[in-house]
mmCIF file of C-alpha atoms in Angstrom:
data_model
loop_
_atom_site.group_PDB
_atom_site.id
_atom_site.type_symbol
_atom_site.label_atom_id
_atom_site.label_comp_id
_atom_site.label_asym_id
_atom_site.label_seq_id
_atom_site.Cartn_x
_atom_site.Cartn_y
_atom_site.Cartn_z
ATOM 1 C CA MET A 1 72.833 166.768 93.342
ATOM 2 C CA LYS A 2 71.273 163.845 91.575
ATOM 3 C CA ALA A 3 68.150 162.691 93.355
ATOM 4 C CA HIS A 4 68.404 159.367 95.119
ATOM 5 C CA LEU A 5 65.360 157.584 96.466
ATOM 6 C CA ILE A 6 66.175 155.586 99.561
ATOM 7 C CA GLU A 7 63.897 153.955 102.072
ATOM 8 C CA SER A 8 65.173 154.619 105.575
ATOM 9 C CA ARG A 9 64.062 151.209 106.772
ATOM 10 C CA ALA A 10 66.244 149.555 104.115
ATOM 11 C CA ILE A 11 69.256 151.352 105.534
ATOM 12 C CA PHE A 12 68.345 150.517 109.108
ATOM 13 C CA ARG A 13 68.161 146.829 108.176
ATOM 14 C CA GLY A 14 71.871 147.034 107.516
ATOM 15 C CA LEU A 15 72.754 148.156 111.015
ATOM 16 C CA ARG A 16 74.276 145.556 113.290
ATOM 17 C CA TYR A 17 73.343 145.471 116.974
ATOM 18 C CA SER A 18 74.643 142.701 119.215
ATOM 19 C CA ARG A 19 74.708 141.945 122.929
ATOM 20 C CA ALA A 20 72.545 145.034 123.494
ATOM 21 C CA ARG A 21 71.145 145.482 126.990
ATOM 22 C CA ASN A 22 69.332 148.432 128.468
ATOM 23 C CA ALA A 23 71.156 151.196 130.314
ATOM 24 C CA LEU A 24 69.949 150.057 133.760
ATOM 25 C CA GLN A 25 71.453 146.580 133.375
ATOM 26 C CA VAL A 26 74.786 148.002 132.258
ATOM 27 C CA GLN A 27 74.799 150.506 135.122
ATOM 28 C CA LYS A 28 74.329 147.658 137.602
ATOM 29 C CA MET A 29 77.401 145.986 136.141
ATOM 30 C CA ILE A 30 79.428 149.169 136.547
ATOM 31 C CA ASP A 31 78.199 149.686 140.129
ATOM 32 C CA ALA A 32 79.488 146.204 140.934
ATOM 33 C CA LEU A 33 82.979 147.371 140.032
ATOM 34 C CA MET A 34 82.784 150.159 142.597
ATOM 35 C CA ASP A 35 81.281 147.967 145.314
ATOM 36 C CA GLY A 36 83.940 145.279 145.080
ATOM 37 C CA HIS A 37 86.904 147.349 146.313
ATOM 38 C CA ASP A 38 89.949 145.063 146.669
ATOM 39 C CA ALA A 39 87.953 141.920 147.392
ATOM 40 C CA ASP A 40 87.679 140.247 144.009
ATOM 41 C CA VAL A 41 89.693 141.755 141.178
ATOM 42 C CA VAL A 42 89.096 138.688 139.012
ATOM 43 C CA GLN A 43 85.347 139.271 139.132
ATOM 44 C CA GLN A 44 85.767 143.013 138.679
ATOM 45 C CA VAL A 45 87.815 142.591 135.507
ATOM 46 C CA GLU A 46 85.302 140.115 134.090
ATOM 47 C CA THR A 47 82.526 142.598 134.888
ATOM 48 C CA LEU A 48 84.510 145.264 133.048
ATOM 49 C CA LEU A 49 84.788 143.128 129.923
ATOM 50 C CA THR A 50 81.176 141.957 129.928
ATOM 51 C CA SER A 51 80.038 145.560 130.404
ATOM 52 C CA ALA A 52 82.024 146.538 127.310
ATOM 53 C CA LEU A 53 80.380 143.744 125.334
ATOM 54 C CA SER A 54 76.941 144.783 126.549
ATOM 55 C CA MET A 55 77.528 148.371 125.445
ATOM 56 C CA ASN A 56 78.906 147.296 122.038
ATOM 57 C CA ALA A 57 82.274 148.914 122.757
ATOM 58 C CA SER A 58 85.080 148.399 120.261
ATOM 59 C CA ASP A 59 87.897 149.303 122.683
ATOM 60 C CA ILE A 60 88.479 149.466 126.440
ATOM 61 C CA HIS A 61 90.978 152.003 127.827
ATOM 62 C CA VAL A 62 92.280 151.339 131.356
ATOM 63 C CA GLU A 63 94.295 154.393 132.417
ATOM 64 C CA PRO A 64 96.104 154.930 135.744
ATOM 65 C CA PHE A 65 96.225 158.465 137.139
ATOM 66 C CA GLN A 66 97.257 159.846 140.507
ATOM 67 C CA ASP A 67 93.682 160.043 141.776
ATOM 68 C CA GLY A 68 92.261 156.842 140.291
ATOM 69 C CA LEU A 69 92.077 154.249 137.535
ATOM 70 C CA ARG A 70 89.952 155.667 134.726
ATOM 71 C CA VAL A 71 88.057 153.256 132.478
ATOM 72 C CA ARG A 72 86.753 154.459 129.113
ATOM 73 C CA PHE A 73 84.928 152.578 126.362
ATOM 74 C CA ARG A 74 85.006 153.519 122.683
ATOM 75 C CA ILE A 75 81.386 153.278 121.566
ATOM 76 C CA ASP A 76 80.300 154.180 118.048
ATOM 77 C CA GLY A 77 83.740 155.657 117.413
ATOM 78 C CA LEU A 78 83.876 157.999 120.437
ATOM 79 C CA LEU A 79 85.466 157.451 123.844
ATOM 80 C CA ARG A 80 83.078 157.556 126.793
ATOM 81 C CA GLU A 81 84.141 157.603 130.460
ATOM 82 C CA ILE A 82 82.529 154.674 132.269
ATOM 83 C CA VAL A 83 83.958 154.588 135.781
ATOM 84 C CA THR A 84 86.962 155.680 137.852
ATOM 85 C CA LEU A 85 88.177 153.003 140.259
ATOM 86 C CA PRO A 86 90.280 153.684 143.371
ATOM 87 C CA ALA A 87 93.956 154.216 142.561
ATOM 88 C CA THR A 88 94.859 151.378 144.934
ATOM 89 C CA LEU A 89 93.182 148.948 142.543
ATOM 90 C CA ALA A 90 95.286 149.938 139.532
ATOM 91 C CA PRO A 91 98.236 147.525 140.002
ATOM 92 C CA ARG A 92 95.948 144.560 140.654
ATOM 93 C CA VAL A 93 93.598 145.282 137.754
ATOM 94 C CA VAL A 94 96.504 145.737 135.341
ATOM 95 C CA SER A 95 98.224 142.590 136.615
ATOM 96 C CA ARG A 96 95.025 140.614 136.171
ATOM 97 C CA LEU A 97 94.653 141.830 132.589
ATOM 98 C CA LYS A 98 98.272 140.882 131.865
ATOM 99 C CA ILE A 99 97.869 137.404 133.364
ATOM 100 C CA MET A 100 94.738 136.794 131.286
ATOM 101 C CA SER A 101 96.630 137.847 128.149
ATOM 102 C CA ASN A 102 99.726 135.702 128.856
ATOM 103 C CA LEU A 103 101.925 138.759 129.347
ATOM 104 C CA ASP A 104 104.897 139.095 131.690
ATOM 105 C CA ILE A 105 103.510 140.740 134.844
ATOM 106 C CA SER A 106 107.029 141.543 136.078
ATOM 107 C CA GLU A 107 107.842 143.585 132.955
ATOM 108 C CA LYS A 108 106.583 147.116 133.571
ATOM 109 C CA ARG A 109 109.179 149.104 131.632
ATOM 110 C CA LEU A 110 108.325 148.026 128.080
ATOM 111 C CA PRO A 111 105.125 147.776 126.007
ATOM 112 C CA GLN A 112 103.634 144.310 125.554
ATOM 113 C CA ASP A 113 100.992 142.795 123.273
ATOM 114 C CA GLY A 114 98.774 139.781 123.867
ATOM 115 C CA ARG A 115 95.341 138.264 123.348
ATOM 116 C CA TYR A 116 92.551 137.009 125.583
ATOM 117 C CA ARG A 117 89.379 135.032 124.895
ATOM 118 C CA LEU A 118 86.351 135.669 127.113
ATOM 119 C CA GLN A 119 83.557 133.105 127.231
ATOM 120 C CA PRO A 120 80.434 134.814 128.634
ATOM 121 C CA ALA A 121 77.654 132.540 129.861
ATOM 122 C CA ASN A 122 75.214 131.573 127.097
ATOM 123 C CA GLU A 123 76.975 133.777 124.535
ATOM 124 C CA LYS A 124 79.571 133.306 121.829
ATOM 125 C CA PRO A 125 83.211 133.853 122.843
ATOM 126 C CA ALA A 126 84.806 137.268 122.462
ATOM 127 C CA ASP A 127 88.485 137.759 121.628
ATOM 128 C CA PHE A 128 90.446 140.810 122.756
ATOM 129 C CA ARG A 129 93.757 142.138 121.482
ATOM 130 C CA VAL A 130 95.565 143.537 124.523
ATOM 131 C CA SER A 131 98.232 146.240 124.484
ATOM 132 C CA THR A 132 100.119 147.650 127.483
ATOM 133 C CA CYS A 133 102.281 150.759 127.621
ATOM 134 C CA PRO A 134 104.192 152.267 130.582
ATOM 135 C CA VAL A 135 102.915 155.710 131.634
ATOM 136 C CA ILE A 136 103.848 158.044 134.475
ATOM 137 C CA HIS A 137 101.477 156.458 137.026
ATOM 138 C CA GLY A 138 101.839 152.812 136.020
ATOM 139 C CA GLU A 139 100.759 150.942 132.903
ATOM 140 C CA LYS A 140 97.952 151.831 130.533
ATOM 141 C CA VAL A 141 96.081 148.905 129.001
ATOM 142 C CA VAL A 142 93.972 149.053 125.840
ATOM 143 C CA LEU A 143 91.825 146.098 124.802
ATOM 144 C CA ARG A 144 90.452 145.899 121.250
ATOM 145 C CA LEU A 145 87.457 143.631 120.735
ATOM 146 C CA LEU A 146 87.949 141.246 117.827
ATOM 147 C CA GLU A 147 84.621 139.845 116.671
ATOM 148 C CA GLN A 148 85.086 136.131 116.085
ATOM 149 C CA GLY A 149 83.172 133.619 114.053
ATOM 150 C CA ASN A 150 80.753 136.108 112.510
ATOM 151 C CA THR A 151 79.888 134.528 109.177
ATOM 152 C CA SER A 152 76.798 136.704 108.729
ATOM 153 C CA LEU A 153 78.309 139.741 107.032
ATOM 154 C CA PRO A 154 76.074 140.572 104.067
ATOM 155 C CA LEU A 155 77.351 143.223 101.690
ATOM 156 C CA ASP A 156 74.037 145.058 101.829
ATOM 157 C CA ALA A 157 74.525 145.530 105.584
ATOM 158 C CA LEU A 158 77.506 147.853 105.088
ATOM 159 C CA GLY A 159 75.380 150.900 104.284
ATOM 160 C CA MET A 160 76.300 151.352 100.619
ATOM 161 C CA LEU A 161 73.834 153.095 98.358
ATOM 162 C CA PRO A 162 72.215 150.764 95.805
ATOM 163 C CA GLU A 163 74.261 152.009 92.846
ATOM 164 C CA GLN A 164 77.490 151.658 94.860
ATOM 165 C CA LEU A 165 76.626 148.116 95.879
ATOM 166 C CA VAL A 166 75.992 147.156 92.244
ATOM 167 C CA LEU A 167 79.515 148.279 91.304
ATOM 168 C CA LEU A 168 81.095 146.239 94.100
ATOM 169 C CA GLU A 169 79.112 143.099 93.331
ATOM 170 C CA ARG A 170 79.965 143.391 89.638
ATOM 171 C CA VAL A 171 83.694 143.496 90.360
ATOM 172 C CA LEU A 172 83.486 140.607 92.847
ATOM 173 C CA SER A 173 81.913 138.470 90.131
ATOM 174 C CA ARG A 174 85.045 138.788 87.976
ATOM 175 C CA PRO A 175 87.903 136.272 88.150
ATOM 176 C CA GLN A 176 90.680 138.858 88.459
ATOM 177 C CA GLY A 177 91.453 142.427 89.442
ATOM 178 C CA LEU A 178 92.491 144.505 92.445
ATOM 179 C CA VAL A 179 89.895 145.911 94.841
ATOM 180 C CA LEU A 180 91.153 148.471 97.365
ATOM 181 C CA VAL A 181 89.354 149.703 100.464
ATOM 182 C CA THR A 182 90.790 152.917 101.859
ATOM 183 C CA GLY A 183 90.253 155.167 104.842
ATOM 184 C CA PRO A 184 91.726 156.067 108.234
ATOM 185 C CA THR A 185 92.039 153.680 111.171
ATOM 186 C CA GLY A 186 88.634 152.770 112.561
ATOM 187 C CA SER A 187 86.691 153.514 109.385
ATOM 188 C CA GLY A 188 85.377 149.971 108.907
ATOM 189 C CA LYS A 189 87.742 148.826 106.147
ATOM 190 C CA THR A 190 88.280 145.365 107.616
ATOM 191 C CA ILE A 191 84.562 144.656 107.948
ATOM 192 C CA THR A 192 84.084 145.607 104.297
ATOM 193 C CA LEU A 193 86.811 143.165 103.266
ATOM 194 C CA TYR A 194 85.323 140.381 105.370
ATOM 195 C CA ALA A 195 81.854 141.002 103.930
ATOM 196 C CA ALA A 196 83.340 140.647 100.447
ATOM 197 C CA LEU A 197 85.046 137.404 101.465
ATOM 198 C CA VAL A 198 81.797 136.008 102.836
ATOM 199 C CA ARG A 199 80.125 136.794 99.512
ATOM 200 C CA LEU A 200 82.947 135.069 97.590
ATOM 201 C CA ASN A 201 83.292 132.054 99.894
ATOM 202 C CA ALA A 202 82.309 128.938 97.947
ATOM 203 C CA VAL A 203 83.663 125.417 97.604
ATOM 204 C CA MET A 204 84.809 126.053 94.018
ATOM 205 C CA ARG A 205 87.122 128.916 95.078
ATOM 206 C CA ASN A 206 90.449 128.708 96.894
ATOM 207 C CA ILE A 207 90.472 131.818 99.104
ATOM 208 C CA ALA A 208 93.406 132.803 101.306
ATOM 209 C CA THR A 209 94.146 135.803 103.505
ATOM 210 C CA VAL A 210 97.236 137.320 105.092
ATOM 211 C CA GLU A 211 96.392 139.500 108.079
ATOM 212 C CA ASP A 212 97.824 141.310 111.100
ATOM 213 C CA PRO A 213 96.036 139.991 113.105
ATOM 214 C CA VAL A 214 93.253 137.669 111.968
ATOM 215 C CA GLU A 215 90.207 139.484 113.347
ATOM 216 C CA ILE A 216 87.296 137.282 112.258
ATOM 217 C CA LEU A 217 87.534 133.531 111.748
ATOM 218 C CA LEU A 218 85.853 132.456 108.515
ATOM 219 C CA ASN A 219 85.163 128.784 107.937
ATOM 220 C CA GLY A 220 86.332 127.587 104.530
ATOM 221 C CA ILE A 221 88.918 130.360 104.080
ATOM 222 C CA ASN A 222 92.653 129.826 104.661
ATOM 223 C CA GLN A 223 93.732 132.633 106.991
ATOM 224 C CA VAL A 224 97.346 133.411 107.864
ATOM 225 C CA ALA A 225 98.462 135.768 110.640
ATOM 226 C CA ILE A 226 101.823 137.409 109.998
ATOM 227 C CA ASN A 227 104.598 137.104 112.575
ATOM 228 C CA PRO A 228 107.474 139.498 111.816
ATOM 229 C CA LYS A 229 109.538 138.096 114.712
ATOM 230 C CA THR A 230 109.886 134.818 112.811
ATOM 231 C CA GLY A 231 110.230 136.452 109.389
ATOM 232 C CA LEU A 232 106.637 135.735 108.422
ATOM 233 C CA ASP A 233 105.779 139.121 106.902
ATOM 234 C CA PHE A 234 103.171 140.086 104.299
ATOM 235 C CA ALA A 235 105.479 139.612 101.313
ATOM 236 C CA THR A 236 106.757 136.211 102.475
ATOM 237 C CA VAL A 237 103.256 134.863 103.069
ATOM 238 C CA LEU A 238 101.978 136.228 99.752
ATOM 239 C CA ARG A 239 104.739 134.513 97.789
ATOM 240 C CA ALA A 240 103.897 131.238 99.513
ATOM 241 C CA LEU A 241 100.166 131.610 98.921
ATOM 242 C CA LEU A 242 100.678 132.358 95.228
ATOM 243 C CA ARG A 243 102.268 128.909 94.918
ATOM 244 C CA GLN A 244 99.127 127.300 96.368
ATOM 245 C CA ASP A 245 96.729 127.791 93.464
ATOM 246 C CA PRO A 246 94.658 130.690 94.887
ATOM 247 C CA ASP A 247 91.585 132.164 93.243
ATOM 248 C CA VAL A 248 91.120 135.017 95.726
ATOM 249 C CA LEU A 249 93.693 136.708 97.967
ATOM 250 C CA MET A 250 92.931 139.138 100.762
ATOM 251 C CA ILE A 251 95.809 141.243 102.085
ATOM 252 C CA GLY A 252 95.045 142.970 105.367
ATOM 253 C CA GLU A 253 97.002 146.087 104.408
ATOM 254 C CA ILE A 254 99.417 147.245 101.714
ATOM 255 C CA ARG A 255 102.188 148.810 103.786
ATOM 256 C CA ASP A 256 105.236 148.841 101.544
ATOM 257 C CA ARG A 257 106.442 148.687 97.962
ATOM 258 C CA GLU A 258 107.166 144.954 98.027
ATOM 259 C CA THR A 259 103.659 144.033 99.172
ATOM 260 C CA ALA A 260 102.137 146.488 96.691
ATOM 261 C CA GLU A 261 104.080 144.972 93.786
ATOM 262 C CA ILE A 262 103.062 141.414 94.671
ATOM 263 C CA ALA A 263 99.403 142.427 95.077
ATOM 264 C CA VAL A 264 99.191 144.317 91.784
ATOM 265 C CA LYS A 265 101.053 141.638 89.817
ATOM 266 C CA ALA A 266 98.827 138.923 91.307
ATOM 267 C CA ALA A 267 95.756 140.841 90.146
ATOM 268 C CA HIS A 268 97.351 141.307 86.720
ATOM 269 C CA THR A 269 98.067 137.592 86.308
ATOM 270 C CA GLY A 270 94.590 136.234 86.953
ATOM 271 C CA HIS A 271 93.765 136.513 90.654
ATOM 272 C CA LEU A 272 91.119 138.530 92.462
ATOM 273 C CA VAL A 273 92.955 140.526 95.138
ATOM 274 C CA LEU A 274 91.354 142.502 97.976
ATOM 275 C CA SER A 275 93.302 144.834 100.257
ATOM 276 C CA THR A 276 93.328 148.104 102.206
ATOM 277 C CA LEU A 277 95.373 151.278 101.961
ATOM 278 C CA HIS A 278 95.622 154.287 104.252
ATOM 279 C CA THR A 279 94.538 157.247 102.111
ATOM 280 C CA THR A 280 91.875 159.910 102.574
ATOM 281 C CA SER A 281 90.046 159.421 99.277
ATOM 282 C CA ALA A 282 89.578 156.934 96.463
ATOM 283 C CA ALA A 283 91.441 159.138 93.967
ATOM 284 C CA GLU A 284 94.418 159.564 96.289
ATOM 285 C CA SER A 285 94.927 155.780 96.285
ATOM 286 C CA LEU A 286 95.739 155.873 92.568
ATOM 287 C CA VAL A 287 98.582 158.317 93.188
ATOM 288 C CA ARG A 288 99.787 156.649 96.402
ATOM 289 C CA LEU A 289 100.405 153.316 94.685
ATOM 290 C CA GLN A 290 102.438 155.035 91.973
ATOM 291 C CA HIS A 291 104.483 156.799 94.656
ATOM 292 C CA MET A 292 105.132 153.343 96.152
ATOM 293 C CA GLY A 293 106.775 152.361 92.874
ATOM 294 C CA ILE A 294 103.944 150.716 90.940
ATOM 295 C CA ALA A 295 104.235 151.425 87.206
ATOM 296 C CA ALA A 296 101.327 153.419 85.798
ATOM 297 C CA TRP A 297 100.635 150.870 83.032
ATOM 298 C CA LEU A 298 100.515 148.000 85.543
ATOM 299 C CA LEU A 299 98.220 149.906 87.890
ATOM 300 C CA ALA A 300 95.907 150.988 85.068
ATOM 301 C CA THR A 301 95.478 147.429 83.823
ATOM 302 C CA SER A 302 95.174 145.738 87.238
ATOM 303 C CA LEU A 303 93.080 148.012 89.460
ATOM 304 C CA SER A 304 89.323 147.417 89.226
ATOM 305 C CA LEU A 305 87.669 149.300 92.092
ATOM 306 C CA VAL A 306 88.584 151.645 94.950
ATOM 307 C CA ILE A 307 86.302 152.149 97.939
ATOM 308 C CA ALA A 308 86.886 155.030 100.355
ATOM 309 C CA GLN A 309 84.808 154.922 103.509
ATOM 310 C CA ARG A 310 84.015 156.406 106.903
ATOM 311 C CA LEU A 311 81.637 155.419 109.704
ATOM 312 C CA VAL A 312 78.909 157.760 110.959
ATOM 313 C CA ARG A 313 76.755 157.312 114.030
ATOM 314 C CA VAL A 314 73.137 156.394 113.414
ATOM 315 C CA LEU A 315 70.276 158.316 114.992
ATOM 316 C CA CYS A 316 68.282 156.405 117.586
ATOM 317 C CA VAL A 317 64.921 155.694 115.938
ATOM 318 C CA HIS A 318 63.201 155.824 119.333
ATOM 319 C CA CYS A 319 64.061 159.415 120.218
ATOM 320 C CA ARG A 320 65.214 161.325 117.111
ATOM 321 C CA ILE A 321 63.299 164.561 116.637
ATOM 322 C CA PRO A 322 62.528 166.540 113.461
ATOM 323 C CA ASP A 323 64.942 169.309 112.553
ATOM 324 C CA THR A 324 64.892 171.478 109.418
ATOM 325 C CA GLU A 325 64.152 170.551 105.803
ATOM 326 C CA GLY A 326 63.004 167.034 106.593
ATOM 327 C CA THR A 327 66.114 166.070 108.568
ATOM 328 C CA PHE A 328 66.363 164.922 112.183
ATOM 329 C CA LYS A 329 68.551 165.662 115.183
ATOM 330 C CA ALA A 330 69.688 163.649 118.189
ATOM 331 C CA GLN A 331 67.959 163.871 121.541
ATOM 332 C CA GLY A 332 68.788 160.913 123.813
ATOM 333 C CA CYS A 333 66.663 158.392 125.688
ATOM 334 C CA SER A 334 66.990 155.393 128.017
ATOM 335 C CA ARG A 335 67.699 153.125 125.048
ATOM 336 C CA CYS A 336 70.614 155.080 123.570
ATOM 337 C CA ASN A 337 71.672 157.668 126.220
ATOM 338 C CA GLN A 338 73.165 160.084 123.660
ATOM 339 C CA GLY A 339 70.780 160.113 120.725
ATOM 340 C CA TYR A 340 72.730 157.685 118.558
ATOM 341 C CA GLN A 341 72.740 153.899 118.407
ATOM 342 C CA GLY A 342 75.204 152.047 116.200
ATOM 343 C CA ARG A 343 77.092 153.167 113.102
ATOM 344 C CA THR A 344 76.839 152.735 109.358
ATOM 345 C CA GLY A 345 79.178 153.463 106.479
ATOM 346 C CA ILE A 346 79.381 156.271 103.964
ATOM 347 C CA PHE A 347 81.302 155.484 100.792
ATOM 348 C CA GLU A 348 83.053 156.638 97.659
ATOM 349 C CA VAL A 349 83.078 153.802 95.125
ATOM 350 C CA LEU A 350 85.429 154.505 92.241
ATOM 351 C CA ASN A 351 84.994 152.188 89.268
ATOM 352 C CA LEU A 352 88.048 152.165 87.005
ATOM 353 C CA ASP A 353 86.816 152.784 83.458
ATOM 354 C CA ASP A 354 88.808 153.653 80.324
ATOM 355 C CA THR A 355 88.672 157.379 81.090
ATOM 356 C CA LEU A 356 90.290 156.911 84.496
ATOM 357 C CA ARG A 357 92.805 154.394 83.175
ATOM 358 C CA ASP A 358 93.928 156.955 80.584
ATOM 359 C CA ALA A 359 94.263 159.543 83.367
ATOM 360 C CA ILE A 360 96.526 157.188 85.326
ATOM 361 C CA LEU A 361 98.700 156.657 82.249
ATOM 362 C CA ARG A 362 98.921 160.457 81.770
ATOM 363 C CA GLY A 363 100.125 160.828 85.346
ATOM 364 C CA ASP A 364 97.252 163.056 86.510
ATOM 365 C CA ASN A 365 97.562 164.259 90.114
ATOM 366 C CA THR A 366 95.065 163.619 92.911
ATOM 367 C CA LEU A 367 93.021 166.778 92.306
ATOM 368 C CA LYS A 368 92.584 166.014 88.605
ATOM 369 C CA LEU A 369 91.711 162.387 89.335
ATOM 370 C CA GLN A 370 89.201 163.469 91.982
ATOM 371 C CA ALA A 371 87.473 165.863 89.589
ATOM 372 C CA LEU A 372 87.458 163.291 86.808
ATOM 373 C CA SER A 373 86.030 160.647 89.153
ATOM 374 C CA ARG A 374 83.071 162.875 89.965
ATOM 375 C CA GLU A 375 82.550 163.655 86.290
ATOM 376 C CA CYS A 376 82.352 159.898 85.744
ATOM 377 C CA GLY A 377 79.550 159.663 88.309
ATOM 378 C CA MET A 378 81.310 158.799 91.562
ATOM 379 C CA LEU A 379 79.516 160.104 94.651
ATOM 380 C CA SER A 380 81.856 161.742 97.159
ATOM 381 C CA LEU A 381 81.847 160.799 100.837
ATOM 382 C CA ASN A 382 80.081 164.064 101.570
ATOM 383 C CA LYS A 383 77.301 163.498 99.038
ATOM 384 C CA SER A 384 76.830 159.898 100.134
ATOM 385 C CA GLY A 385 76.588 161.099 103.724
ATOM 386 C CA THR A 386 74.175 163.883 102.796
ATOM 387 C CA ILE A 387 71.791 161.282 101.388
ATOM 388 C CA LEU A 388 71.783 159.561 104.784
ATOM 389 C CA VAL A 389 71.209 162.893 106.538
ATOM 390 C CA ARG A 390 68.165 163.614 104.377
ATOM 391 C CA ALA A 391 66.891 160.057 104.927
ATOM 392 C CA GLY A 392 66.957 160.598 108.705
ATOM 393 C CA VAL A 393 69.694 158.028 109.290
ATOM 394 C CA THR A 394 72.288 160.439 110.715
ATOM 395 C CA THR A 395 72.710 164.174 111.324
ATOM 396 C CA ALA A 396 74.484 167.000 109.543
ATOM 397 C CA GLU A 397 76.579 167.500 112.697
ATOM 398 C CA GLU A 398 77.733 163.887 112.611
ATOM 399 C CA LEU A 399 78.588 164.114 108.922
ATOM 400 C CA TYR A 400 80.669 167.239 109.586
ATOM 401 C CA ARG A 401 82.448 165.521 112.495
ATOM 402 C CA VAL A 402 83.487 162.632 110.272
ATOM 403 C CA THR A 403 84.229 164.368 106.950
ATOM 404 C CA GLY A 404 84.971 167.957 107.981
ATOM 405 C CA GLU A 405 82.451 169.164 105.390
ATOM 406 C CA GLU A 406 78.952 170.573 105.626
ATOM 407 C CA ALA A 407 76.139 168.499 104.160
ATOM 408 C CA ALA A 408 75.903 169.025 100.400
ATOM 409 C CA ASP A 409 73.032 170.910 98.791
ATOM 410 C CA ALA A 410 70.089 168.837 97.663
#
C-alpha cells in the first residue's frame, strides 16, 4: 500500500466533542431517575434527555418490557444500556414524551412521529425527532438528536485524508456537477453534506436544500422540509427550486427515479448538486443510478465525485495502550468508560475522470468499476481505515466491525 504520512494530532483536531461531562456527573443524573419513583415524571424525563446530551448520544431508546422500562443510548454508533426504570413508570414516561412532542396521548395503536426542542440551562437548544411504535408491553419511543444551529462544520474535521480532501474541495470550487455521498444509515452522510454547504455558503451564491427532515439550521441557506401528506415531496420541491435561480442544490436523499432524473439534469445544466444515495461503495453508486433509469451518457457527463463513508470509533487518547506493529488497542478509563471517545470518518473518494466516464458508457458492472477505480488511485474504505489504525486513531477490531474486512497490509 502506498505510504501515507499522517500526524495523529491533525486527525484528532477533526474530532468533535460537545457537552462532555465526566462519568461521575452523568451517573448522578441517572441515579436521580431511580430515586424519583412516581413523584416527578416531568423532571425524570428532562434528566433522561440531559443525560443523553451529556453522554453525546445520538439516539435514546425507551423500551417497555414486563419487568421494567429499559433506557438505552446510542453512543458512538453502539447501543448502551443506561438504566431500567420500574415498569409502573412506563405509561407515565411515554405519555410525557408524547405530550412534549405534540403527539396524541390517547392513540396507542398506531405509530406516531413528532419533534421536541429542549432548552438546557446555559446551553444551546437541542431538537429531537420522536418516533413511537406499539409493542407487546406498551409503546416504544425512540428519540433522535438533531444538532441545530451548528455552523462550525469545517471540511477538514470530517476525517478525510489530505489527498481525499483536495479532491472534494476541487469539485466544490466548480460551478456545476453532481456530488454524491453514499453509505448505510448512520454513516455520517448528512454531516458531510452540511460541511460542504458551510464551505459553499457565501452571499454571492443562492443555495437551497430539500430535506426530510431539516437536521441542522444553516443561516443564509434556504432549507425546505418535505411534507408528503400535503404533496410536498422531493420532486415537487426540486422543480420549484429550479425556478428560483439556484447556484447550489442539496437533496437530502435520492430515493426514486424522478428525483434522480431532476438531480442529474440539474447538474448537467449548470448547477452544483449535492445528495446522498444508499449504496455500499462508491462504484456501486454508478450502477445504481443507471438501474434507476439514468442514461449512461447523462450520468457520465454530469457526475463529478462520489464519496462512500463509514464512521469508526476513536481510541481514547488518555488510556489507549500499545498493541502490535505500532498500533494501539482500547482499554477504558474514567474519561471514556470503554476505551473509545467519539467517532471519525473513513472514506472512499471517487473522482470521475475520462477513464471512469468511458467505463460508464461501456456499461461496466460494479466489480469492474471498483477495480478500475482503484487502478485510478482511489483508496478503499479498508485502506483508508488501515491508515487510521496505524496512526493510532482507531483499532483493527473497530475497522473490522465497521467494514467486515481485516486491516490491509502496510
